[in-house]
Coordinates of C-alpha atoms in Angstrom, one line a residue:
Chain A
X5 CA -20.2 21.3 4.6
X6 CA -21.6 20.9 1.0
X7 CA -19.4 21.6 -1.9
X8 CA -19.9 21.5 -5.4
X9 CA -17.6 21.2 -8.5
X10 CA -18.5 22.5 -11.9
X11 CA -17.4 20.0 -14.3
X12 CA -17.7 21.7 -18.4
X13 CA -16.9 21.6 -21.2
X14 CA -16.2 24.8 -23.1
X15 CA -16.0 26.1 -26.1
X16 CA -14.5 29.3 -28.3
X17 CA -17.3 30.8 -27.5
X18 CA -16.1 33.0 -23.9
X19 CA -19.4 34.3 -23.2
X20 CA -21.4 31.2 -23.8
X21 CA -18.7 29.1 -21.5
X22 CA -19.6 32.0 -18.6
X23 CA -23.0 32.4 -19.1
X24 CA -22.9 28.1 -18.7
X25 CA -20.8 28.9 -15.4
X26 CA -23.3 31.6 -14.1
X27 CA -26.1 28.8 -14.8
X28 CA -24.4 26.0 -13.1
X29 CA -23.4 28.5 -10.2
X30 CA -26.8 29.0 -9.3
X31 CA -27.8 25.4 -9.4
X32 CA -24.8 24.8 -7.1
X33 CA -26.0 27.4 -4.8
X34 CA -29.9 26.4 -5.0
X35 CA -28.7 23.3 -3.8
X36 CA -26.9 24.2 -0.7
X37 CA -23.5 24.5 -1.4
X38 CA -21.3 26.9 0.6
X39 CA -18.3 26.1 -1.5
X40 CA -18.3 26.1 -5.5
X41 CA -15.2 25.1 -7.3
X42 CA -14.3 25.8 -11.6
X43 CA -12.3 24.1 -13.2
X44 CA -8.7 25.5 -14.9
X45 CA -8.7 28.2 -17.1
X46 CA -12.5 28.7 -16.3
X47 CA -13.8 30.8 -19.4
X48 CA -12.0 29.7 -22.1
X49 CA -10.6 26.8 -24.2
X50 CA -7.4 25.2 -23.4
X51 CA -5.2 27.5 -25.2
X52 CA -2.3 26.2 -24.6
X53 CA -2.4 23.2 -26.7
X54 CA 0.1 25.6 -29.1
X55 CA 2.2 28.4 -28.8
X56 CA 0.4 31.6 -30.3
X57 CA 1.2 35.1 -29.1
X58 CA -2.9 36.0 -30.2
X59 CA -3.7 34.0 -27.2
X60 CA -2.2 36.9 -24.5
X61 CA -5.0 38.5 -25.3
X62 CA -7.3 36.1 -23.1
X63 CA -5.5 37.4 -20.1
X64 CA -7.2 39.4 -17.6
X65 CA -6.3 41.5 -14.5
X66 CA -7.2 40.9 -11.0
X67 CA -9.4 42.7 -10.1
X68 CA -10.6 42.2 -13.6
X69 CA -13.7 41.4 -16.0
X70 CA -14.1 38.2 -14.3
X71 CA -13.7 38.8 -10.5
X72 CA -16.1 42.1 -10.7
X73 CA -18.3 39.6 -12.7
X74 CA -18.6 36.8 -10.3
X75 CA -17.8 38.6 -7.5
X76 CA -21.6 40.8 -8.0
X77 CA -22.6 36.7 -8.7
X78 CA -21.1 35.1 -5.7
X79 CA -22.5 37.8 -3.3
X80 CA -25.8 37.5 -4.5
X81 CA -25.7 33.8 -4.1
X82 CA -23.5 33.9 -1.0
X83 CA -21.1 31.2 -1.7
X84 CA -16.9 31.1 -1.3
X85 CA -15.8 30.6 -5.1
X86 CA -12.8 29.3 -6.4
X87 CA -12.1 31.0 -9.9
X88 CA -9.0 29.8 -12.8
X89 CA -8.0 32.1 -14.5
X90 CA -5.2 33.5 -16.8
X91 CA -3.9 36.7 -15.0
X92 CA -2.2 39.8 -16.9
X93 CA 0.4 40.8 -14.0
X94 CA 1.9 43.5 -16.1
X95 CA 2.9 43.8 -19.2
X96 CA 4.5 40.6 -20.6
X97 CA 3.7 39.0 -17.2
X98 CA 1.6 36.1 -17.3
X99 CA 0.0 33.8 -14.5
X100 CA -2.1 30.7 -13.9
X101 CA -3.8 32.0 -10.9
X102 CA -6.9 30.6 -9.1
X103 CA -8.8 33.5 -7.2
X104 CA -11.0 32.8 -4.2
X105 CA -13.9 35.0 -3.8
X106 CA -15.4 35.0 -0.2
X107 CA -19.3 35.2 -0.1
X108 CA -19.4 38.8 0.2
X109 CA -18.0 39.2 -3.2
X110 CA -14.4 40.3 -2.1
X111 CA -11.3 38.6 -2.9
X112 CA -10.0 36.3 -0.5
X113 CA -6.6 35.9 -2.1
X114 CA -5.0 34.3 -4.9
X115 CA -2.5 31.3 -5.7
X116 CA -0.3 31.4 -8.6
X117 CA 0.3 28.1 -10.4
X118 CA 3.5 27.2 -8.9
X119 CA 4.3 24.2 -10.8
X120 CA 4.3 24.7 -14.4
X121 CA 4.1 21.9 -16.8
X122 CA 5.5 21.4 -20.5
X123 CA 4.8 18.8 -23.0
X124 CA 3.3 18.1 -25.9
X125 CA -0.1 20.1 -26.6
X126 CA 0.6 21.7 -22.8
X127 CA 2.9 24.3 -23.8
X128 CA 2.4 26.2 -20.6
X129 CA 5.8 27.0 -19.7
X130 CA 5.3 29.7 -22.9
X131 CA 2.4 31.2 -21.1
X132 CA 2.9 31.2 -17.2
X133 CA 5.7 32.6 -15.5
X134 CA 5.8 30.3 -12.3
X135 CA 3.8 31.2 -8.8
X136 CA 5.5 33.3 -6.1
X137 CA 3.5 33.2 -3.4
X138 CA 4.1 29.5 -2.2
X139 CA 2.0 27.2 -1.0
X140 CA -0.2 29.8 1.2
X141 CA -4.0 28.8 1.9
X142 CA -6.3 31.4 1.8
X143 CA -8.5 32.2 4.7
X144 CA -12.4 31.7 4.3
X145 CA -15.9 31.9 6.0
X146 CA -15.8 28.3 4.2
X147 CA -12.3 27.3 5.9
X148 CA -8.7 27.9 4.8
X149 CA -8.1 26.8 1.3
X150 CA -5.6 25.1 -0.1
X151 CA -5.7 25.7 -3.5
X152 CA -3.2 24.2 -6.0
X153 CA -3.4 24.1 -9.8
X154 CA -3.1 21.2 -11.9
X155 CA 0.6 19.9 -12.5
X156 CA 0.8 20.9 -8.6
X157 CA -0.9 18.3 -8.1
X158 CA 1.5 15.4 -8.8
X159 CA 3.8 17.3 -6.2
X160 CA 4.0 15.6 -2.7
X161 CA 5.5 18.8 -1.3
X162 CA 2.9 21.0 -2.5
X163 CA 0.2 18.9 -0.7
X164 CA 2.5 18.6 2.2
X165 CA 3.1 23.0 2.9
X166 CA 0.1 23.5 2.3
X167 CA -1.2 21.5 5.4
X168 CA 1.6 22.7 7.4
X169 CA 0.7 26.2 6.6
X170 CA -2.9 25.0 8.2
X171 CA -5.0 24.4 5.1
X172 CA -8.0 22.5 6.0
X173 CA -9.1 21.3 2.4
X174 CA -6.4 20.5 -0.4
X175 CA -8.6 21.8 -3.8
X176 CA -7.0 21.5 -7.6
X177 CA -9.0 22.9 -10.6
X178 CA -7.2 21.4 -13.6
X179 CA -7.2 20.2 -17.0
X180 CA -6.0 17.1 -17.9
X181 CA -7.1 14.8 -20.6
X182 CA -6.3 11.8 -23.2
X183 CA -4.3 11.9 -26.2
X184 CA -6.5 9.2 -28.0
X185 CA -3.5 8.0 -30.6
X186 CA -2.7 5.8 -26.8
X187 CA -4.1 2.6 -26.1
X188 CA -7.1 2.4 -24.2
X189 CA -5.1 0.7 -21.4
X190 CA -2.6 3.3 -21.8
X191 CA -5.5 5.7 -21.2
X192 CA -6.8 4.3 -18.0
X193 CA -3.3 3.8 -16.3
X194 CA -2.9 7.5 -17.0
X195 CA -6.5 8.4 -15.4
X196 CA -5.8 6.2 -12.5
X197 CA -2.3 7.3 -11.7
X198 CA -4.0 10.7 -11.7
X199 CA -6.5 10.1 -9.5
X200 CA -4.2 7.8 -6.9
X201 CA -1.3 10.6 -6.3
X202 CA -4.0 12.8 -5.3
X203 CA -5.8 10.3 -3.0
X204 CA -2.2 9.5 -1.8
X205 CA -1.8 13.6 -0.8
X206 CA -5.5 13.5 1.5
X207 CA -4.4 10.2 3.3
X208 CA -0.4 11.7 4.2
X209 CA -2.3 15.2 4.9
X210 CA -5.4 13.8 6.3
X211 CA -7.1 16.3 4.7
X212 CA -9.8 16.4 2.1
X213 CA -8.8 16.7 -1.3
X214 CA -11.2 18.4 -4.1
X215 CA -10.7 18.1 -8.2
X216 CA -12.5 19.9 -11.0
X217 CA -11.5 18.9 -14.4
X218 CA -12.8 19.7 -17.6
X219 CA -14.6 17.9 -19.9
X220 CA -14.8 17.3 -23.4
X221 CA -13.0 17.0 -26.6
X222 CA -10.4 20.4 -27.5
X223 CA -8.9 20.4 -31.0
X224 CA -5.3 21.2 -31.4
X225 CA -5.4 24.4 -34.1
X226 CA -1.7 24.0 -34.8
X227 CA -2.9 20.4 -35.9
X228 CA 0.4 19.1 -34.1
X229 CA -1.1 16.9 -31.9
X230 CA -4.5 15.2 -32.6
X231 CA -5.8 17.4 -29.3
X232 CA -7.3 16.6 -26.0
X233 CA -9.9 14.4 -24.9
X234 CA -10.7 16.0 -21.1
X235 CA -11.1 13.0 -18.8
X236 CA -13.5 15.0 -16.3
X237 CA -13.5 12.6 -13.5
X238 CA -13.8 15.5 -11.3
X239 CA -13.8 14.0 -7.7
X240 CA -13.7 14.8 -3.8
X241 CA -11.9 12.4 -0.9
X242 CA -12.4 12.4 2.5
X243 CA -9.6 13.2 4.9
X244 CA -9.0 9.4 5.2
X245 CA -8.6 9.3 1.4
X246 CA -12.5 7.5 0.8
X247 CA -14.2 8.0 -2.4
X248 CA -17.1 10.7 -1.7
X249 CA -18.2 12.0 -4.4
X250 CA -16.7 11.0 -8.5
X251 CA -17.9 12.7 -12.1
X252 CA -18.5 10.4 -15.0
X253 CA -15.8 10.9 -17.6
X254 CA -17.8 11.9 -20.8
X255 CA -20.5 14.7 -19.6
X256 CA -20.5 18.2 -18.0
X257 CA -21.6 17.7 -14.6
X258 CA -22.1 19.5 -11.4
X259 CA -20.8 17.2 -8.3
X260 CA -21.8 17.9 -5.2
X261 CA -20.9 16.4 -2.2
X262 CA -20.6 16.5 1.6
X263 CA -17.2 17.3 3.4
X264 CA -16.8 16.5 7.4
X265 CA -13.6 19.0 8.3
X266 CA -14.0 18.0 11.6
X267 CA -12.8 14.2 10.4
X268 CA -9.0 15.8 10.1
X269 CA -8.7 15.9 13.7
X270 CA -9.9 12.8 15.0
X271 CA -7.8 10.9 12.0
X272 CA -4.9 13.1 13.7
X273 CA -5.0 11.6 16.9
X274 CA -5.5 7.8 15.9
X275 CA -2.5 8.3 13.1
X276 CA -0.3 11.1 14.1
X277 CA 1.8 11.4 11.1
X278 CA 2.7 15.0 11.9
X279 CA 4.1 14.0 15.3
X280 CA 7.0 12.3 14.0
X281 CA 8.0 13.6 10.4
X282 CA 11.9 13.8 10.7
X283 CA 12.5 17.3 10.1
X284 CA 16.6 16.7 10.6
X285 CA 16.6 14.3 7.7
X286 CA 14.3 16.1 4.9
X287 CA 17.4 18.8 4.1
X288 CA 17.5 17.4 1.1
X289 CA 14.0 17.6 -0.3
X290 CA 15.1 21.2 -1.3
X291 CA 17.4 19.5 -4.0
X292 CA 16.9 18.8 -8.1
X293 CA 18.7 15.7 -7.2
X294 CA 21.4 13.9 -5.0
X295 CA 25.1 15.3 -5.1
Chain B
X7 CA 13.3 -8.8 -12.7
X8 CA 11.0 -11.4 -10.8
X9 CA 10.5 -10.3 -7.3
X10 CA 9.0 -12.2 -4.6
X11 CA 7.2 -11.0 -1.0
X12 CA 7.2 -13.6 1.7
X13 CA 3.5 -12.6 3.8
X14 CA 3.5 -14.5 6.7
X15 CA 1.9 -15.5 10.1
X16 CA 4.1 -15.7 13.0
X17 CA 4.3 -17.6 16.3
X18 CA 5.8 -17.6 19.4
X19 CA 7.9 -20.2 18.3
X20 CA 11.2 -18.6 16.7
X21 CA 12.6 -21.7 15.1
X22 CA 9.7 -22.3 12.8
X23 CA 9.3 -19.1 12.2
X24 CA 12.5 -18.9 11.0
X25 CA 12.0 -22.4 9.6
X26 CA 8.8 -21.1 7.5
X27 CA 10.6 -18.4 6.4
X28 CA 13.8 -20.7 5.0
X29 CA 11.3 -23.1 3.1
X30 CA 9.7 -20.3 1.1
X31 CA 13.2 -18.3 0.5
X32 CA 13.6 -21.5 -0.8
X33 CA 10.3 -21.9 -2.7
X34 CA 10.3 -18.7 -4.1
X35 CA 13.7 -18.7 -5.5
X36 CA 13.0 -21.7 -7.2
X37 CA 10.4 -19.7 -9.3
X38 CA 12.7 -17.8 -10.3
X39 CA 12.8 -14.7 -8.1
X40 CA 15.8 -12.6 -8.0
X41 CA 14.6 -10.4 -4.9
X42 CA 12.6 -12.0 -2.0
X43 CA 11.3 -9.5 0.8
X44 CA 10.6 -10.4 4.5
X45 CA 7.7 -8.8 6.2
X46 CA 8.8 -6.5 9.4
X47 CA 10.2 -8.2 12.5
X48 CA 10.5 -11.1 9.9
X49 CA 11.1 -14.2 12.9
X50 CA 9.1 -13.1 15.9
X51 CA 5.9 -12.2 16.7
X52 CA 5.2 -8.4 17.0
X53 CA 6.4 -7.9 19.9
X54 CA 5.2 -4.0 20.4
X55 CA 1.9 -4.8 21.4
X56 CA 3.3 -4.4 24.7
X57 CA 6.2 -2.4 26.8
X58 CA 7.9 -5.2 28.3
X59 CA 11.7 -5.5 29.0
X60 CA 12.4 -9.2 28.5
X61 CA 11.4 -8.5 24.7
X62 CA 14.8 -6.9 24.4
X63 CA 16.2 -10.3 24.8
X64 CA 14.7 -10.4 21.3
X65 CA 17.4 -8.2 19.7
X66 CA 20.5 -9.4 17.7
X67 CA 23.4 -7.7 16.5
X68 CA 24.5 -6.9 12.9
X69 CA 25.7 -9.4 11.5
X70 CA 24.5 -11.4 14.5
X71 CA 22.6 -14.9 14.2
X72 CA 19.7 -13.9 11.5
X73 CA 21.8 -12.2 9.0
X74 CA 24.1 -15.4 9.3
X75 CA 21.7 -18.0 9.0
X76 CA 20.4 -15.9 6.0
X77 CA 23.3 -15.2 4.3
X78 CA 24.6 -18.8 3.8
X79 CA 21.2 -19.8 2.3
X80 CA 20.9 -16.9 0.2
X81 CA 24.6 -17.3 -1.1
X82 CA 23.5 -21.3 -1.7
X83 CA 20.3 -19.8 -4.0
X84 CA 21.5 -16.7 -5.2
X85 CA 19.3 -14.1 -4.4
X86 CA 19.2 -10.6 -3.4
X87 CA 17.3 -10.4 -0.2
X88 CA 15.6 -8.2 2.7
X89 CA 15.4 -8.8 6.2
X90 CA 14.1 -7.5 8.9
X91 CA 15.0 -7.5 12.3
X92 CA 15.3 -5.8 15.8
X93 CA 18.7 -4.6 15.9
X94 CA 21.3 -4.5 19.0
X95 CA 23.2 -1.9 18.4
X96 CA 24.9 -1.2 21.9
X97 CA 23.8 -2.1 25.5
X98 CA 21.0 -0.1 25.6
X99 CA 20.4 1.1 21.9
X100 CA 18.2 -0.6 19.8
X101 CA 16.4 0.1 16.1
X102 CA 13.7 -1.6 14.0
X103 CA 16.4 -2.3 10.8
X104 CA 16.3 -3.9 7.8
X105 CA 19.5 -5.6 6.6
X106 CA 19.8 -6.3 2.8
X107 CA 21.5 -9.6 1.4
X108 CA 23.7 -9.7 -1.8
X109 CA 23.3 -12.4 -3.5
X110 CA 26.7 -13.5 -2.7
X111 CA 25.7 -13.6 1.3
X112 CA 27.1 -10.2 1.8
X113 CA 25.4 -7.8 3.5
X114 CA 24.9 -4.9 0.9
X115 CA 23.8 -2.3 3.6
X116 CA 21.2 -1.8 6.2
X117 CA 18.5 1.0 7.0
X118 CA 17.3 2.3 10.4
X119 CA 13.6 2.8 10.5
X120 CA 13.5 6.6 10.7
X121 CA 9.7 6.8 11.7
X122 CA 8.8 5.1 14.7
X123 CA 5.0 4.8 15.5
X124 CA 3.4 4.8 18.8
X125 CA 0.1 4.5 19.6
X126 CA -1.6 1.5 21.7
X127 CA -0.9 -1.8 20.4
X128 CA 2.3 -0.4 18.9
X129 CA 4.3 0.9 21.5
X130 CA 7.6 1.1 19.3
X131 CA 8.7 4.0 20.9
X132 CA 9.9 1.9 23.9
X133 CA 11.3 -0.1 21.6
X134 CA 13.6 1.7 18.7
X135 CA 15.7 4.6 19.0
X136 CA 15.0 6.3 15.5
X137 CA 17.3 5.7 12.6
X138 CA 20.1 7.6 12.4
X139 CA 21.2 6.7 8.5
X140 CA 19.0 8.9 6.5
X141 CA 17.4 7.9 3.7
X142 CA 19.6 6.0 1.8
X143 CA 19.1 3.3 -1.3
X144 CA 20.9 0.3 -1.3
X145 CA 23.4 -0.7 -3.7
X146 CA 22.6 -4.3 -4.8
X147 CA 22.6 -6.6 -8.3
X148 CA 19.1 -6.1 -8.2
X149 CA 19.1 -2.2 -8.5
X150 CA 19.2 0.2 -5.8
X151 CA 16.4 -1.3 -3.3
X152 CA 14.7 2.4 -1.3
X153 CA 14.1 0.1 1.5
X154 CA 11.5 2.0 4.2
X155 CA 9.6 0.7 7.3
X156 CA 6.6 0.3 7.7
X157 CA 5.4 3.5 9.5
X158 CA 7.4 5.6 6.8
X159 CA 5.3 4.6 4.5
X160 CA 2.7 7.6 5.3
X161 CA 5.8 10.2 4.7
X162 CA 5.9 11.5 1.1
X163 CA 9.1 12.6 2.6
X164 CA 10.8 9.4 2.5
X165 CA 9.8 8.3 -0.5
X166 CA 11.0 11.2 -2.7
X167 CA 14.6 11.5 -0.4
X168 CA 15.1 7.6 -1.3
X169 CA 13.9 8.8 -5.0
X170 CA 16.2 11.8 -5.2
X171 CA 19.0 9.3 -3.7
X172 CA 18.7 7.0 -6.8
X173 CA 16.5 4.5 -5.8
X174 CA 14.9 2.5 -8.4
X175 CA 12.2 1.1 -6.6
X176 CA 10.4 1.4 -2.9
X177 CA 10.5 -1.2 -0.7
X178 CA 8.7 -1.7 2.6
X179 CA 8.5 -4.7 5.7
X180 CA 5.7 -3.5 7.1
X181 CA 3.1 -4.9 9.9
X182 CA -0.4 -3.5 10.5
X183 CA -3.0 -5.0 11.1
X184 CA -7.0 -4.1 12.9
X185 CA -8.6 -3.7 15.8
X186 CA -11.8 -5.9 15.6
X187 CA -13.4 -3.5 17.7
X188 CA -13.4 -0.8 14.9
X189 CA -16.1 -1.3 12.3
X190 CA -16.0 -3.1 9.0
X191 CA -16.5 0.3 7.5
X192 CA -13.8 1.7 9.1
X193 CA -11.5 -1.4 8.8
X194 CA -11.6 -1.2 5.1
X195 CA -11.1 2.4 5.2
X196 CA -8.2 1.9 6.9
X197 CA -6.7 -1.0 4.6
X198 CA -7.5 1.4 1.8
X199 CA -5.8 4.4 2.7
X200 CA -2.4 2.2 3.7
X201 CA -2.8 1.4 0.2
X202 CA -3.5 4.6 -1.1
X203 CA -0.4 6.4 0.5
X204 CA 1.9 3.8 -0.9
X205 CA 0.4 3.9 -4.5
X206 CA 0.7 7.7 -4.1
X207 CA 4.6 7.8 -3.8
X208 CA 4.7 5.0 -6.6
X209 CA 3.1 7.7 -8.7
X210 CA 4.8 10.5 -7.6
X211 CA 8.2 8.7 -8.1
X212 CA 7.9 7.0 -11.0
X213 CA 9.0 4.2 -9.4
X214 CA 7.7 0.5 -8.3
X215 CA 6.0 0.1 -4.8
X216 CA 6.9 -2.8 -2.6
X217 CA 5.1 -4.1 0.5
X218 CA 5.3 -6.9 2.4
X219 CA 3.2 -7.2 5.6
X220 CA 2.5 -9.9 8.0
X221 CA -0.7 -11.7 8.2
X222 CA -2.9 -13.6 10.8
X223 CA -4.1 -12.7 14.6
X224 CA -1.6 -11.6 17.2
X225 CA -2.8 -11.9 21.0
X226 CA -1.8 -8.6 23.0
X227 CA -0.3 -10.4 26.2
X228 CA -0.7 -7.8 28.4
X229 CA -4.4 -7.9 27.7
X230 CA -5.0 -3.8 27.0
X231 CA -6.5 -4.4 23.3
X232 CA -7.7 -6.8 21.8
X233 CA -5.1 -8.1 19.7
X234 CA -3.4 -7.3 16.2
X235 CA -5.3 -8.8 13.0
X236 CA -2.7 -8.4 11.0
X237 CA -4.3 -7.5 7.3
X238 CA -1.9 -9.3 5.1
X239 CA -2.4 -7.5 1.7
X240 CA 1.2 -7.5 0.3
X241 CA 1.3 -5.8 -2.9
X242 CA 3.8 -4.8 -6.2
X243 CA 2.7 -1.3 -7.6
X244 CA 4.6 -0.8 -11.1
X245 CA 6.3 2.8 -11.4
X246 CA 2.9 4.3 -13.0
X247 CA 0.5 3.4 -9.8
X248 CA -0.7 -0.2 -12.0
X249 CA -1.8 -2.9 -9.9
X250 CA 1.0 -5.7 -10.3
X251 CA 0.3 -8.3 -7.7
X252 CA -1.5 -8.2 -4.4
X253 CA -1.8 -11.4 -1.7
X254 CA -4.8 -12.1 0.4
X255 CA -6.0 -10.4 3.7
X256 CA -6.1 -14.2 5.5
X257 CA -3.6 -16.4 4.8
X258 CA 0.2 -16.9 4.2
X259 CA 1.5 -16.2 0.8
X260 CA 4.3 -15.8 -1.3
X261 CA 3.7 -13.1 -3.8
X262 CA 5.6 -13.6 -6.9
X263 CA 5.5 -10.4 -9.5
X264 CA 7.3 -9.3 -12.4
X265 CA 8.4 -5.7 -12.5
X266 CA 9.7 -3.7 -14.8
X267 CA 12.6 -1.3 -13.8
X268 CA 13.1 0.6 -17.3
X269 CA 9.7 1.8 -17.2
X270 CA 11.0 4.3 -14.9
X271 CA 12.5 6.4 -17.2
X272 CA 10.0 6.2 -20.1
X273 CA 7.7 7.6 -17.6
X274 CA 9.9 10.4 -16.3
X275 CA 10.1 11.3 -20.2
X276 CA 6.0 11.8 -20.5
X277 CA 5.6 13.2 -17.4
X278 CA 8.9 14.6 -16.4
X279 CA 7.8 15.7 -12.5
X280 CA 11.5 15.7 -11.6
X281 CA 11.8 19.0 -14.2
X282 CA 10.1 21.1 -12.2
X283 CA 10.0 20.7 -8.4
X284 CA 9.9 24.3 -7.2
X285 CA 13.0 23.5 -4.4
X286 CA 13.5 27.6 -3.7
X287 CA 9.9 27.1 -2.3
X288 CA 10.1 24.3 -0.8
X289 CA 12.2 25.2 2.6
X290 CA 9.2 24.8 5.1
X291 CA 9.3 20.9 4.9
X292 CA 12.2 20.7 7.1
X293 CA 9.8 22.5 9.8
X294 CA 7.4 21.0 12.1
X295 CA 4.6 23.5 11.7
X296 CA 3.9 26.9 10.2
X297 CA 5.4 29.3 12.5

């Protein structure tokens, strides 16, 4: 199966950030793919480098401007498309959500970020009101899709319900970058620890794992921090945790890359990890900490 | 703290393996090491390669002849220590355990291999009832040592129960090795998702990754496969995922590597994952499947 990832950098400028999506959409779909991943937050900046109220006006329902926008797109094109977004639930009731559109322009289903981070210039827990749906794939003509968000994917467990709950792909739009005032070793340490947890979650869940990150420096308008530099790196691994397909780190890119579901089974038999997990002893895992 | 791995090849011959093993105890504490790990099954050949009753004559009690001999010269050099061994718990009940050494000879506390693997040329199954101790760190003067076993080192699980019980680093014996009959290609892919998995809980943790593994060719006696190349590769992950130390894929080595223990909590201040686990959704990981 091919996939592609839209790797961008955006701007303040919404409409030019979508009409740059609509572009790269159709290149993606010229070229084959069946699957077509955004990154996080799709059509905006990263507004949540600081706390502002003004910024609850970027949220959107679902259905909303951008599903019946890219849903009329994605039919068109025929191609499953994972969306990130910043849902209005009701009033003063905010989500991350990623929304998957099937081919024929209807929605899929949706995930709601469950983990939600908070540190400096990712104020998000003043944004999102955590996920409650779980770790639930949703069911496409592209497979079922198990979509997690950014900070989710640092989480073991996440990776892990999701393939219980039969997801067939592991796929995490996000938005992670560089605070430049650390060392360049600092920096790297920081990408690669990124990049390894996530390889770690395709080899325990033998399962593919798919990232789209933005790219591109974000100013911090509260001028607290001196803002984000986004690593892009956007990349895919194989269900045995092999490098397929990686973005460079400095330039908007669409990656595409070939996906073998079929490899999740065979790797099942040879290492059948799932055959002997020790359900009596993981209790615990449903603890903050011990005691 | 300076740790030390002791990667080795094994032979029939018991006494020199054991004798090996005393000379670089030995060697490596003079370098200063104040932990020293044994790969898995640390003075026989892997026996598992085969079902075969006389290989329970193998077995030893705890404490029982190894943790003896051990305990003396670790008291003499005054190191914190892990062995490996094939326990005899009872006539007729057996486990794959690993038995930690205080520095004062004492044995600080043992763990029961709660994952056992079987699949053809590791037929441990026959072998080791699974551990019935949970997943418990062990109090030593070197920190509280998450010692695993090898085939728990694909479970995310294990890692974050030894994690949420205080560990302060991962520790695992391990022995795999290829099958010369699977391609190069696939050999490496192999090698490189074992590594992956591991680096993966390091990350996920915040906490150093320890591995020791055993090294050189293995004949299966009972002439099924084609024998064990054990891959060697021992390695020291630091808590953030960095590369500390890794030995060769051919030889016998003592890995010697300086880890840092207080970089644990600096990084649980940056990226504070333990925050925000979403335990109320997390209930499913105690179940085998969906449904």
């Amino acid at each position: 199966m091919r996939i592609a990832l839209i790797q961008q950098k955006n701007s303040e400028n919404i409409a030019e950030n979508i009409s740059k999506l609509e572009q790269n959409l159709r290149a993606c779909a010229m070229q084959g793919a069946e699957l077509i991943i955004f990154q996080e937050l799709h059509n905006s900046l990263y507004f949540c480098q600081t706390e502002d109220i003004k910024n609850f006006d970027l949220a959107e329902t679902i259905p909303g401007y951008s599903t019946r926008l890219f849903s009329n797109l994605v039919k068109e094109l025929g191609v499953v498309t994972v969306l990130s977004l910043f849902e209005k639930r009701a009033v003063g009731l905010y989500h991350n959500t990623a929304v998957v559109l099937e081919k024929d322009g209807s929605i899929a289903g949706i995930y709601r970020k469950m983990h939600i981070p908070d540190d400096p210039a990712f104020y998000e827990k003043f944004y999102f009101t955590p996920g409650d749906l779980g770790f639930q794939p949703i069911k496409t003509s592209a497979g079922n899709l198990g979509v997690l968000i950014c900070w989710d994917q640092w989480y073991p467990e996440a990776a892990r319900l999701m393939a219980l709950n039969g997801a067939d792909l592991l796929i995490y739009p996000t938005a992670i970058g560089w605070d430049l005032s650390d060392t360049k070793d600092e920096q790297a340490r920081q990408r690669d620890a990124w990049i390894a947890v996530q390889r770690g979650h395709a080899v325990a869940n033998n399962l593919p794992v798919i990232t789209c990150n933005r790219v591109g420096y974000e100013n911090d308008l509260s001028g607290v921090t001196s803002g984000i530099h986004f690593w892009g790196n956007s990349f895919v691994f194989g269900a045995q945790g092999e490098l397929i397909a990686q973005a460079p780190d400095n330039e908007e890119f669409n990656l595409i890359a070939e996906i073998d579901l079929s490899h999740t089974e065979k790797l099942r038999r040879i290492w059948p990890f799932f055959r002997d997990r020790r359900i009596d002893s993981f209790g615990d895992l449903t603890k903050i900490w011990k005691g």
